[in-house]
CSV table of C-alpha atoms and ligand atoms in Angstrom, one decimal:
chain,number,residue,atom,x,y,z
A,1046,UNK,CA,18.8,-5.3,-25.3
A,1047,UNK,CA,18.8,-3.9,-21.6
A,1048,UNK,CA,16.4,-6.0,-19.3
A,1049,UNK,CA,14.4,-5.0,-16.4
A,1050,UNK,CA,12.8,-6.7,-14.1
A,1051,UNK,CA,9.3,-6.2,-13.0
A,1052,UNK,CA,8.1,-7.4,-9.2
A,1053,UNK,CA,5.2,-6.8,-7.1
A,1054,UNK,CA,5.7,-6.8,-3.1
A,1055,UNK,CA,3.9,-6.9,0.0
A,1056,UNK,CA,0.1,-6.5,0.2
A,1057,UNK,CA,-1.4,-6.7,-3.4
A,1058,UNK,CA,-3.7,-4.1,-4.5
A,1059,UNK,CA,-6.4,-3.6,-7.0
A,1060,UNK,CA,-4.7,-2.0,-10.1
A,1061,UNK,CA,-0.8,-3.6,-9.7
A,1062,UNK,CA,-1.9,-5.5,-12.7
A,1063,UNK,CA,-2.4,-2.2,-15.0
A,1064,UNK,CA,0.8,-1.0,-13.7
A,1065,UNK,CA,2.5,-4.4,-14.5
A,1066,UNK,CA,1.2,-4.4,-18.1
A,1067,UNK,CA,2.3,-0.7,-18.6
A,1068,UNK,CA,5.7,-1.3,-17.5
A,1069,UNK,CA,6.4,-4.5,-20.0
A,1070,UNK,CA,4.4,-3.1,-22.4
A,1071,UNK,CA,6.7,0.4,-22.5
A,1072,UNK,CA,9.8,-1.9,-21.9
A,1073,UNK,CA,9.1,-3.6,-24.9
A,1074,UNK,CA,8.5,-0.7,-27.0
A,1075,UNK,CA,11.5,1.0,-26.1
A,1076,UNK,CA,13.4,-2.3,-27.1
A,1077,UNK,CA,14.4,-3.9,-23.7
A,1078,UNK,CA,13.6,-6.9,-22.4
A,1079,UNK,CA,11.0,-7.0,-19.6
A,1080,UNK,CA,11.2,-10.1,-17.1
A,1081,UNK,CA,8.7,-10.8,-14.2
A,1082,UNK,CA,10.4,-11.7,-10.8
A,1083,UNK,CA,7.6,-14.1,-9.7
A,1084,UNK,CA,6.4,-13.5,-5.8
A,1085,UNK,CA,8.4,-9.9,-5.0
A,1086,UNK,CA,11.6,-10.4,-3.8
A,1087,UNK,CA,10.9,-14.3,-2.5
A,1088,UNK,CA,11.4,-14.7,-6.2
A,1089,UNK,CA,14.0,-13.3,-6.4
A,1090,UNK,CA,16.0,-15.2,-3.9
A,1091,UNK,CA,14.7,-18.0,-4.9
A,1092,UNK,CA,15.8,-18.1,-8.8
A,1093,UNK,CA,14.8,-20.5,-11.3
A,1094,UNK,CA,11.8,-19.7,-13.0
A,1095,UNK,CA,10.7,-17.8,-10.5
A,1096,UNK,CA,12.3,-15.0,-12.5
A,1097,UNK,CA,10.6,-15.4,-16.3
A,1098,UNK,CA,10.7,-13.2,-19.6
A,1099,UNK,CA,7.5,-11.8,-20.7
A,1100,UNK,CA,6.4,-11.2,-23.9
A,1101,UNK,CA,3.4,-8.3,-25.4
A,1102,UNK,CA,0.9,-10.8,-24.6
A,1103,UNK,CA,1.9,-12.0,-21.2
A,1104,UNK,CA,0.4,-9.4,-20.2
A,1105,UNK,CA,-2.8,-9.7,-22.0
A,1106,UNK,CA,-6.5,-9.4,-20.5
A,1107,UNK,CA,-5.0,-8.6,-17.1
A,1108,UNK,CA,-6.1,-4.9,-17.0
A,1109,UNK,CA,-9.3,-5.7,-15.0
A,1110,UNK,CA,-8.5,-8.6,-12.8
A,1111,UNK,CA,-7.5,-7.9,-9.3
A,1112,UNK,CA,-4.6,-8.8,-7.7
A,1113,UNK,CA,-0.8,-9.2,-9.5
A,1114,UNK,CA,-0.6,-12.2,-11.6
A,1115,UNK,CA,3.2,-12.1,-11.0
A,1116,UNK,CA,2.2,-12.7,-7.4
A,1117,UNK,CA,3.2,-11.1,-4.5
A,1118,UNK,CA,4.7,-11.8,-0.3
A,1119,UNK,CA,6.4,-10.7,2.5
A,1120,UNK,CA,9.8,-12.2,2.4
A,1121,UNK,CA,11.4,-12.3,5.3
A,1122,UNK,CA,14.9,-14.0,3.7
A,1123,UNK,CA,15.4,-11.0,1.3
A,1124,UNK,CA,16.1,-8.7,4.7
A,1125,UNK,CA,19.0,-11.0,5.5
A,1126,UNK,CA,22.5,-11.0,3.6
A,1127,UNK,CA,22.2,-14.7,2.6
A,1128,UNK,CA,18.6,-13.5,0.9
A,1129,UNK,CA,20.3,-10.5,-0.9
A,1130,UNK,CA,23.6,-12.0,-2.3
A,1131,UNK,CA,20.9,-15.3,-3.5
A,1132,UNK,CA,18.8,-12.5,-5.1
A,1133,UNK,CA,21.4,-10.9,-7.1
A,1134,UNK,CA,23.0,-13.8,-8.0
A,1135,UNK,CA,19.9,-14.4,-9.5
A,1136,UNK,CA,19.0,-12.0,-11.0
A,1137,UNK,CA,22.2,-11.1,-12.6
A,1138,UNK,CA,22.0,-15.0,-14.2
A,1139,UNK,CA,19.5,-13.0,-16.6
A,1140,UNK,CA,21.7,-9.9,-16.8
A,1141,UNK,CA,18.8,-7.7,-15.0
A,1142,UNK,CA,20.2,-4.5,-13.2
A,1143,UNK,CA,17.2,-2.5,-13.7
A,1144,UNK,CA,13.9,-2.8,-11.9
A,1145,UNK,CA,10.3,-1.7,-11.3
A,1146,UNK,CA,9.5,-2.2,-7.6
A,1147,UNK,CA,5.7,-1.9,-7.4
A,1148,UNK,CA,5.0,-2.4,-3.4
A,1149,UNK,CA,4.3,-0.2,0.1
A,1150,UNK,CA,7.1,1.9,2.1
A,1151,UNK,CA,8.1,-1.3,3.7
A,1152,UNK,CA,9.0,-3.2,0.1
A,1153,UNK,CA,10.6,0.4,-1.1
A,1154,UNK,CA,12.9,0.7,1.8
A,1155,UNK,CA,13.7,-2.6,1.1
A,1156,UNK,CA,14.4,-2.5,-2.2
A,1157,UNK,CA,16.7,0.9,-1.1
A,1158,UNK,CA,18.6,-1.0,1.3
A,1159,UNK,CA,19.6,-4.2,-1.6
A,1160,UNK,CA,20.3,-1.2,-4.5
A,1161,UNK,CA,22.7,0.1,-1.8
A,1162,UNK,CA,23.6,-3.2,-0.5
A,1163,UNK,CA,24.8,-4.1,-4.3
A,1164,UNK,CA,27.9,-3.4,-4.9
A,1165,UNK,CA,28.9,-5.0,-1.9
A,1166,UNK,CA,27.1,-8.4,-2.6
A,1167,UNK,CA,28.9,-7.8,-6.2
A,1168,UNK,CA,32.0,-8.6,-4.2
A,1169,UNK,CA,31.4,-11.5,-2.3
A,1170,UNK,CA,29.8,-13.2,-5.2
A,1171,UNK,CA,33.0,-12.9,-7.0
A,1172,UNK,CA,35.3,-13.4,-4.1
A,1173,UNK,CA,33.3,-16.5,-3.4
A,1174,UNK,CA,33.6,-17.1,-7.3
A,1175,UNK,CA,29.7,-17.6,-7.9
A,1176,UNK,CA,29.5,-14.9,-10.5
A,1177,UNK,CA,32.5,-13.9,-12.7
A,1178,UNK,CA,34.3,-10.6,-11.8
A,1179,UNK,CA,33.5,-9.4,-15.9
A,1180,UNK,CA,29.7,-9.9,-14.7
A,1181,UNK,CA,30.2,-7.6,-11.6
A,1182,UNK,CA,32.2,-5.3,-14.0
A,1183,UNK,CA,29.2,-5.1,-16.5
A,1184,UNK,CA,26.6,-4.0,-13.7
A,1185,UNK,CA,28.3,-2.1,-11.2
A,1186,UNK,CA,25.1,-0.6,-9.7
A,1187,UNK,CA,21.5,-1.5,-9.1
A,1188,UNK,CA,18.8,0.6,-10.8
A,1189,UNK,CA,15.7,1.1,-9.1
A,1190,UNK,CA,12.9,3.0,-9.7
A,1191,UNK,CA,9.2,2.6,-7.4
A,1192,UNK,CA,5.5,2.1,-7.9
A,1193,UNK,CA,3.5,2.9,-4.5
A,1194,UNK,CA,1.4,-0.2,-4.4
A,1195,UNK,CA,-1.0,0.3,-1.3
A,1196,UNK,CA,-4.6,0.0,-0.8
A,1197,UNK,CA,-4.1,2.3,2.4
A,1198,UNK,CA,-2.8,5.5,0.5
A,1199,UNK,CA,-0.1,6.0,2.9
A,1200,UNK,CA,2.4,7.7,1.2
A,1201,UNK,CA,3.6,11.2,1.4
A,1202,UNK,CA,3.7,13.5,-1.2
A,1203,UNK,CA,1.4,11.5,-3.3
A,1204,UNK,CA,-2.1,12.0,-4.0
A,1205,UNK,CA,-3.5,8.2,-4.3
A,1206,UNK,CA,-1.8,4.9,-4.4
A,1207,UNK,CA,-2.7,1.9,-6.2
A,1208,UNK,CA,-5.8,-0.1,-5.2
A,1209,UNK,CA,-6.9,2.7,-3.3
A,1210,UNK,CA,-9.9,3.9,-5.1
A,1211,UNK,CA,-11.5,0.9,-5.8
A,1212,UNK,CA,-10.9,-0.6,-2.3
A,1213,UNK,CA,-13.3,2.5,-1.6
A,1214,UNK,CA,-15.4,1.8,-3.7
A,1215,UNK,CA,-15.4,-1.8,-2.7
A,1216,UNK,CA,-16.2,-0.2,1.3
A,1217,UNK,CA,-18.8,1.9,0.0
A,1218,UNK,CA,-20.5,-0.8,-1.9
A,1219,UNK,CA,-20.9,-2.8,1.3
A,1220,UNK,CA,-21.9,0.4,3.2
A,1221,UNK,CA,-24.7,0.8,1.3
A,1222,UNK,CA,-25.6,-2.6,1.1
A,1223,UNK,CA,-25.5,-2.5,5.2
A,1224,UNK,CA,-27.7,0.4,5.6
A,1225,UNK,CA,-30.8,-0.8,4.0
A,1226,UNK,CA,-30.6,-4.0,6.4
A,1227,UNK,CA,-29.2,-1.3,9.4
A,1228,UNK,CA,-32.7,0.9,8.5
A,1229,UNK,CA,-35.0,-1.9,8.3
A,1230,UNK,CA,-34.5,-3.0,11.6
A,1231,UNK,CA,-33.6,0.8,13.1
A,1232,UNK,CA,-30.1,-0.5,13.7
A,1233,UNK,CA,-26.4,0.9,14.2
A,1234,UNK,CA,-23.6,-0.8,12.5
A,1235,UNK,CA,-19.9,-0.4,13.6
A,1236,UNK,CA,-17.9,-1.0,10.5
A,1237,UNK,CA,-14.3,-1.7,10.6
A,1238,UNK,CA,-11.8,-0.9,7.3
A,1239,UNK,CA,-8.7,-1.6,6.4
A,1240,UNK,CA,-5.4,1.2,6.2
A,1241,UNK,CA,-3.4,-0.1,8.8
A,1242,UNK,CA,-1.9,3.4,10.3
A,1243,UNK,CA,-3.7,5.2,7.9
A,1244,UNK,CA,-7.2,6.8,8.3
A,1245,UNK,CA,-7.8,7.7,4.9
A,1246,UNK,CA,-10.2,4.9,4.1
A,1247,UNK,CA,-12.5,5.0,7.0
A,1248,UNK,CA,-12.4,9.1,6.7
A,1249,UNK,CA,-13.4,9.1,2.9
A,1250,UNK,CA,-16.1,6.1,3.0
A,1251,UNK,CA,-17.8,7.5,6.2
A,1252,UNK,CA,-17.9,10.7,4.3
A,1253,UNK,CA,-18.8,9.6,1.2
A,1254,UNK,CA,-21.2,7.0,2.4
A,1255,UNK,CA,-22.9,9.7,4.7
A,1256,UNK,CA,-22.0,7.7,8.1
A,1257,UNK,CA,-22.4,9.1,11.4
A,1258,UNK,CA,-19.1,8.6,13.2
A,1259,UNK,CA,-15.7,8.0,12.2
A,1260,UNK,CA,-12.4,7.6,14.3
A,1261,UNK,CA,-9.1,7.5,12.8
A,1262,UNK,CA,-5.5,7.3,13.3
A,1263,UNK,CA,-4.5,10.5,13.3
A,1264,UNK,CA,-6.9,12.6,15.2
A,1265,UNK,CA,-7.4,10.1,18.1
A,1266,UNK,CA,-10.8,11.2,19.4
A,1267,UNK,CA,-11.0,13.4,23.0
A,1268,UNK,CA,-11.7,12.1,26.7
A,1269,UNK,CA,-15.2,12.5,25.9
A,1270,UNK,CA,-15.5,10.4,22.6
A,1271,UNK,CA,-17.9,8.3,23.9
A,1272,UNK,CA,-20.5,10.4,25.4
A,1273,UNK,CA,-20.3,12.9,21.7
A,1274,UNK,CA,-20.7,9.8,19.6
A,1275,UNK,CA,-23.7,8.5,21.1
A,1276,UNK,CA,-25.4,12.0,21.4
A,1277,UNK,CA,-24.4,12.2,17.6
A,1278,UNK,CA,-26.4,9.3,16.4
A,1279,UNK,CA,-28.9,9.9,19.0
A,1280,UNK,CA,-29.6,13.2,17.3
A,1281,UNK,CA,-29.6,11.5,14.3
A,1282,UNK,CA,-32.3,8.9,15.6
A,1283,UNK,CA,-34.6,12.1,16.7
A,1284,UNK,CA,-34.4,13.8,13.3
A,1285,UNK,CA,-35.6,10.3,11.6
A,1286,UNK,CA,-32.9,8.7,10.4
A,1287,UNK,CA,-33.2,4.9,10.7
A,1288,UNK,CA,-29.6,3.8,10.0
A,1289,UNK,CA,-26.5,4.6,11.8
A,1290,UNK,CA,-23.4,4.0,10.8
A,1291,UNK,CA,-19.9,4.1,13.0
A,1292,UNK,CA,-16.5,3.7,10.6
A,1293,UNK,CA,-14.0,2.9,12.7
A,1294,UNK,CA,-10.3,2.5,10.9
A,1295,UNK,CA,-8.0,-0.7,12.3
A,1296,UNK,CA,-5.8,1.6,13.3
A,1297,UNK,CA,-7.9,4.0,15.5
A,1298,UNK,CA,-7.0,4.7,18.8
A,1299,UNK,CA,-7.2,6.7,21.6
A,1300,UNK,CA,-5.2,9.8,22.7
A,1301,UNK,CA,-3.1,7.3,25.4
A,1302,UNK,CA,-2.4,5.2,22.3
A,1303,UNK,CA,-5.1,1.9,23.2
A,1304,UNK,CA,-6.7,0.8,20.5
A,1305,UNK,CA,-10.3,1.0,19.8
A,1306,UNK,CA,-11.6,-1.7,18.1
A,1307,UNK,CA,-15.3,-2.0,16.7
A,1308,UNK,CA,-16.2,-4.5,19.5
A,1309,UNK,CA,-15.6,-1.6,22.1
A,1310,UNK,CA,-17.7,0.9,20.0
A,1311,UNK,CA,-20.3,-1.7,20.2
A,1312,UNK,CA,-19.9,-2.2,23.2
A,1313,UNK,CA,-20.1,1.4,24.4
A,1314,UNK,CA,-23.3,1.4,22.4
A,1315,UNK,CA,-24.5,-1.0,24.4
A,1316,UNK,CA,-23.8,0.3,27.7
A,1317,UNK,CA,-25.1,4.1,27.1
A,1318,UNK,CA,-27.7,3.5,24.7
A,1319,UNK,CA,-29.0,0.3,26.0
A,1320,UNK,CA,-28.8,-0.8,21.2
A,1321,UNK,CA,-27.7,-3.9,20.2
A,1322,UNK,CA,-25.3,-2.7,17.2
A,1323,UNK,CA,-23.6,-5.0,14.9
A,1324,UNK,CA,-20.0,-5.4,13.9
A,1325,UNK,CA,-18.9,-5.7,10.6
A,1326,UNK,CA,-15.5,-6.0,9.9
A,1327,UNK,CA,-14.5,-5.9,6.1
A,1328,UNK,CA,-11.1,-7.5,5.8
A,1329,UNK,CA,-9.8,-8.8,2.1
A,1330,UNK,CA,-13.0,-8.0,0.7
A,1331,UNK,CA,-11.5,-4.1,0.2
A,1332,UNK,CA,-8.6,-5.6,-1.4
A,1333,UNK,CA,-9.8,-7.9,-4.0
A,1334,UNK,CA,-11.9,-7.6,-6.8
A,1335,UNK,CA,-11.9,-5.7,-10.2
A,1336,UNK,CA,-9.9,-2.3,-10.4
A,1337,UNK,CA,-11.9,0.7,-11.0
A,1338,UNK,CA,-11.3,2.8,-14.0
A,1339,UNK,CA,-9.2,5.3,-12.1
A,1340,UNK,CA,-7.5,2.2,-11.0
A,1341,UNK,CA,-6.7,1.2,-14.8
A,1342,UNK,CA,-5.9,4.1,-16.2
A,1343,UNK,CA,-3.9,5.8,-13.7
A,1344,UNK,CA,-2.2,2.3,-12.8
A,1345,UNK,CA,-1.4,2.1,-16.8
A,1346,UNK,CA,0.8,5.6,-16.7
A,1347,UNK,CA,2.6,5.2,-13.9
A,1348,UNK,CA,3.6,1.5,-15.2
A,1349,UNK,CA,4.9,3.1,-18.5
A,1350,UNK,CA,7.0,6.3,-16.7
A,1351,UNK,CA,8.6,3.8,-14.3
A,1352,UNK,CA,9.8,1.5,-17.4
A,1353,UNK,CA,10.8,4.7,-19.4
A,1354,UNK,CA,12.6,5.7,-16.1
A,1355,UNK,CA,14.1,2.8,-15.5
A,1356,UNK,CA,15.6,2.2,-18.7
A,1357,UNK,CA,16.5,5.8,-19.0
A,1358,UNK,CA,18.6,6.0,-16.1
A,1359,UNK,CA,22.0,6.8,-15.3
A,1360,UNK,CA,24.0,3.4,-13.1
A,1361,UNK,CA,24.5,6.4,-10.4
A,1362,UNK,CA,21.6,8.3,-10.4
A,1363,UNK,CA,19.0,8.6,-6.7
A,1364,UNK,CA,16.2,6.2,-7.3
A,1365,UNK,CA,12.5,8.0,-7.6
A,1366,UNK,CA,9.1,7.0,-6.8
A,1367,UNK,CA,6.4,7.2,-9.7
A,1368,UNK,CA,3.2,9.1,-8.4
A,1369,UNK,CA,0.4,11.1,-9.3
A,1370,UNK,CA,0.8,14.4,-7.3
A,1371,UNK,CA,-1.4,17.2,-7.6
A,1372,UNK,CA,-3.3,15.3,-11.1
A,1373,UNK,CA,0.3,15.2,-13.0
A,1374,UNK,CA,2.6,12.2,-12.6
A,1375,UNK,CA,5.9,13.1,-11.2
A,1376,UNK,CA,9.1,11.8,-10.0
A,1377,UNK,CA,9.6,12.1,-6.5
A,1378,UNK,CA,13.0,10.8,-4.6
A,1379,UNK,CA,12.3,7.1,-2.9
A,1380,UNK,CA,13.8,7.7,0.3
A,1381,UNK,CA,12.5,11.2,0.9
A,1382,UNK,CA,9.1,10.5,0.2
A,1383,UNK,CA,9.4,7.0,2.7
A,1384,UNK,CA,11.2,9.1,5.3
A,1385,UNK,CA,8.4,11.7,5.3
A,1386,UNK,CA,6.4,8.9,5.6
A,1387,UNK,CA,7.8,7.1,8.1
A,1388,UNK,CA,7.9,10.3,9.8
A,1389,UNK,CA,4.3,11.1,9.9
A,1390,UNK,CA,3.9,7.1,11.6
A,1391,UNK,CA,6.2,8.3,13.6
A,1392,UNK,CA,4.8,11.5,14.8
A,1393,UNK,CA,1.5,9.6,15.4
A,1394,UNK,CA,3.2,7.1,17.8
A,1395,UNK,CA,4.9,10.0,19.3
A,1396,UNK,CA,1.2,11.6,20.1
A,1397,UNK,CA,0.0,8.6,21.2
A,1398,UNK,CA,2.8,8.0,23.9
A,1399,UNK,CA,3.0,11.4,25.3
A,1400,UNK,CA,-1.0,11.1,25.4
A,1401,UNK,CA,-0.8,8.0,27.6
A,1402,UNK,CA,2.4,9.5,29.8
A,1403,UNK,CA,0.1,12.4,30.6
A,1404,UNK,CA,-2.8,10.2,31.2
A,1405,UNK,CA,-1.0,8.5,34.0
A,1406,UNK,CA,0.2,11.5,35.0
A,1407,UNK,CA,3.6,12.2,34.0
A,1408,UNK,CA,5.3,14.5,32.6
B,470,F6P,O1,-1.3,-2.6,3.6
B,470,F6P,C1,-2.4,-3.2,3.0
B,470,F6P,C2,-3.2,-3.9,4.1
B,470,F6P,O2,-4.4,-4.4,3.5
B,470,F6P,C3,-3.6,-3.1,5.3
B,470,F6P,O3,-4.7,-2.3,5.1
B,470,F6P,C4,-3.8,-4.3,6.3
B,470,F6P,O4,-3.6,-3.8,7.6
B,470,F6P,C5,-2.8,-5.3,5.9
B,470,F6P,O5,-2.5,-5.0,4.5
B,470,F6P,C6,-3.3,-6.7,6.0
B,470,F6P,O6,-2.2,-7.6,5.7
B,470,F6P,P1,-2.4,-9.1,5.3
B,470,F6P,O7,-2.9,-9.2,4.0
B,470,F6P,O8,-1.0,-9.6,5.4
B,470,F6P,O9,-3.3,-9.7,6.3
């Protein structure tokens, strides 16, 4: 039977585990053999059992735990050569040439860079007679095909990634948890959430939690940010409201590019409105926990297109992306889609560094 390998990379998100099952699950089905590749690609480079076969019920009563059971990291040895040719020696031990790479932009370019990298490694590996040539023969290319992974919902061109929804939920949760103590004591809270360069997060939970403020990424706020936020809540305060609430994404900055961190929103708080307001930064807590249903189920088809894909694939054909776009799921090419995204990033940095040249006057 064909086998593919299954792997989840960088941050972990709520829902990898749905995707994980649907992909082995499918695999199975359609009569190949799925393997795990234990800890992303640092399993993968380092062999052994890090790379395992799993059967219909390894994958059993995972559907609502958080996480990835295969694990997941950051490996820094899979970006150099010695990393790569380990990982495909590896993995071609187990005659795997086909994979499901569930991960961020960062894991996907990654994983663009070893498929093209492959042949290449092929080479040396037989050259330095670790693999024989009839192996390299047999699997001439790598086949790829992506998951986007990320509780930040950061890539273009599709509508929500992985863990996304229920690390809202998650924010929300501890929103409205913090506004009954916020409106007991007539408080402000600053809340910081997670995204990295991406302001989705902090723009849907301070809309759907009803905050008062929000500052993102993407639309740094104007010269004058300080002075409208505090006549915001103050209006607020006058119509009755007891709570305030400031989101702040850990990627917000201003139009020169500095960051703005909760701790300066308080601060500013302090100074012009003489409150005491509280910081709350949420961290890992958005990241862990149970999936929501959208989490499951969506998670669940986009596991069993990728193994269909996967196994369905021509040795030569451009890798795609799995997503839901517009409510469908859809193939979308891997390196477009990162390229747009890394574009966006781009674009942002770009804003930011004219903004601060023009603030000191430049041109
Ligand atoms: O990309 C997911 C994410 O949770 C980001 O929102 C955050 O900036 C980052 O990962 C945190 O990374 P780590 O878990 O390595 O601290």
């Amino acid at each position: 039977p064909l086998k593919i390998g299954v792997l989840t990379s960088g941050g972990d998100a709520q829902g990898m585990n749905a995707a994980v099952r649907g992909v082995v699950r499918t695999a199975l089905r359609l009569g190949a053999k799925p393997y795990a590749v234990m800890e992303g690609w640092a399993g993968a480079v380092a062999g052994g059992d890090a790379i395992r076969p799993l059967a219909w019920d390894s994958v059993s009563s995972i559907l609502q735990r958080g996480g990835t059971i295969i694990g997941t990291a950051r490996s820094a040895e899979f970006r150099e050569r010695a990393g790569q040719l380990a990982a495909a020696r590896h993995l071609l031990a187990h005659g795997i040439d086909r994979l499901v790479v569930i991960g961020g932009d960062g894991s996907l370019t990654g994983t663009n860079e070893f498929r093209k990298n492959w042949p290449s490694l092929l080479e040396e590996l037989v050259e330095g007679g670790d693999i024989p040539a009839e192996t390299a023969q047999a699997h001439p290319e790598l086949m790829v095909t992506g998951i986007v992974g990320s509780i930040d919902n950061d890539l273009v061109g599709a509508d929500m990634t992985i863990g996304t929804d229920s690390a809202l939920h998650r924010i929300l949760e501890a929103i409205d948890d913090i506004s009954s103590t916020a409106a007991s004591h007539q408080r402000t809270f600053v809340v910081e959430v997670m995204g990295r360069h991406c302001g989705y997060l902090a723009l849907m939970a301070a809309m759907a939690g009803g905050c008062d403020y929000v500052l993102v990424p993407e639309l740094p706020p104007g010269r004058n940010w300080e002075e409208d936020m505090c006549l915001r809540l103050k209006e607020g305060r006058e119509a009755g409201r007891r709570e305030s609430m400031v989101i702040v994404a850990e990627g917000a900055t201003d139009r020169a590019g500095n960051r703005i961190t909760a701790d300066d929103v308080k601060q500013v708080l302090s100074d012009r409105l003489g409150e005491s307001a509280r910081v709350t930064i949420l961290g890992h807590v958005q990241r862990g926990g149970r999936p929501s249903a959208y989490d499951r189920w969506m998670s669940t088809l986009l596991g069993c297109a990728a193994a269909r894909e996967v196994i369905t694939m021509e040795p030569e054909a451009e890798p795609v992306i799995i997503a839901e776009r517009h409510n469908r799921i859809r193939r979308l090419p891997m390196m477009k889609q990162v390229e747009a995204t890394r574009a966006v990033k781009d674009l942002v940095a770009a804003q930011d560094y004219l903004a601060a040249v023009k603030a000191r006057g430049g041109s």
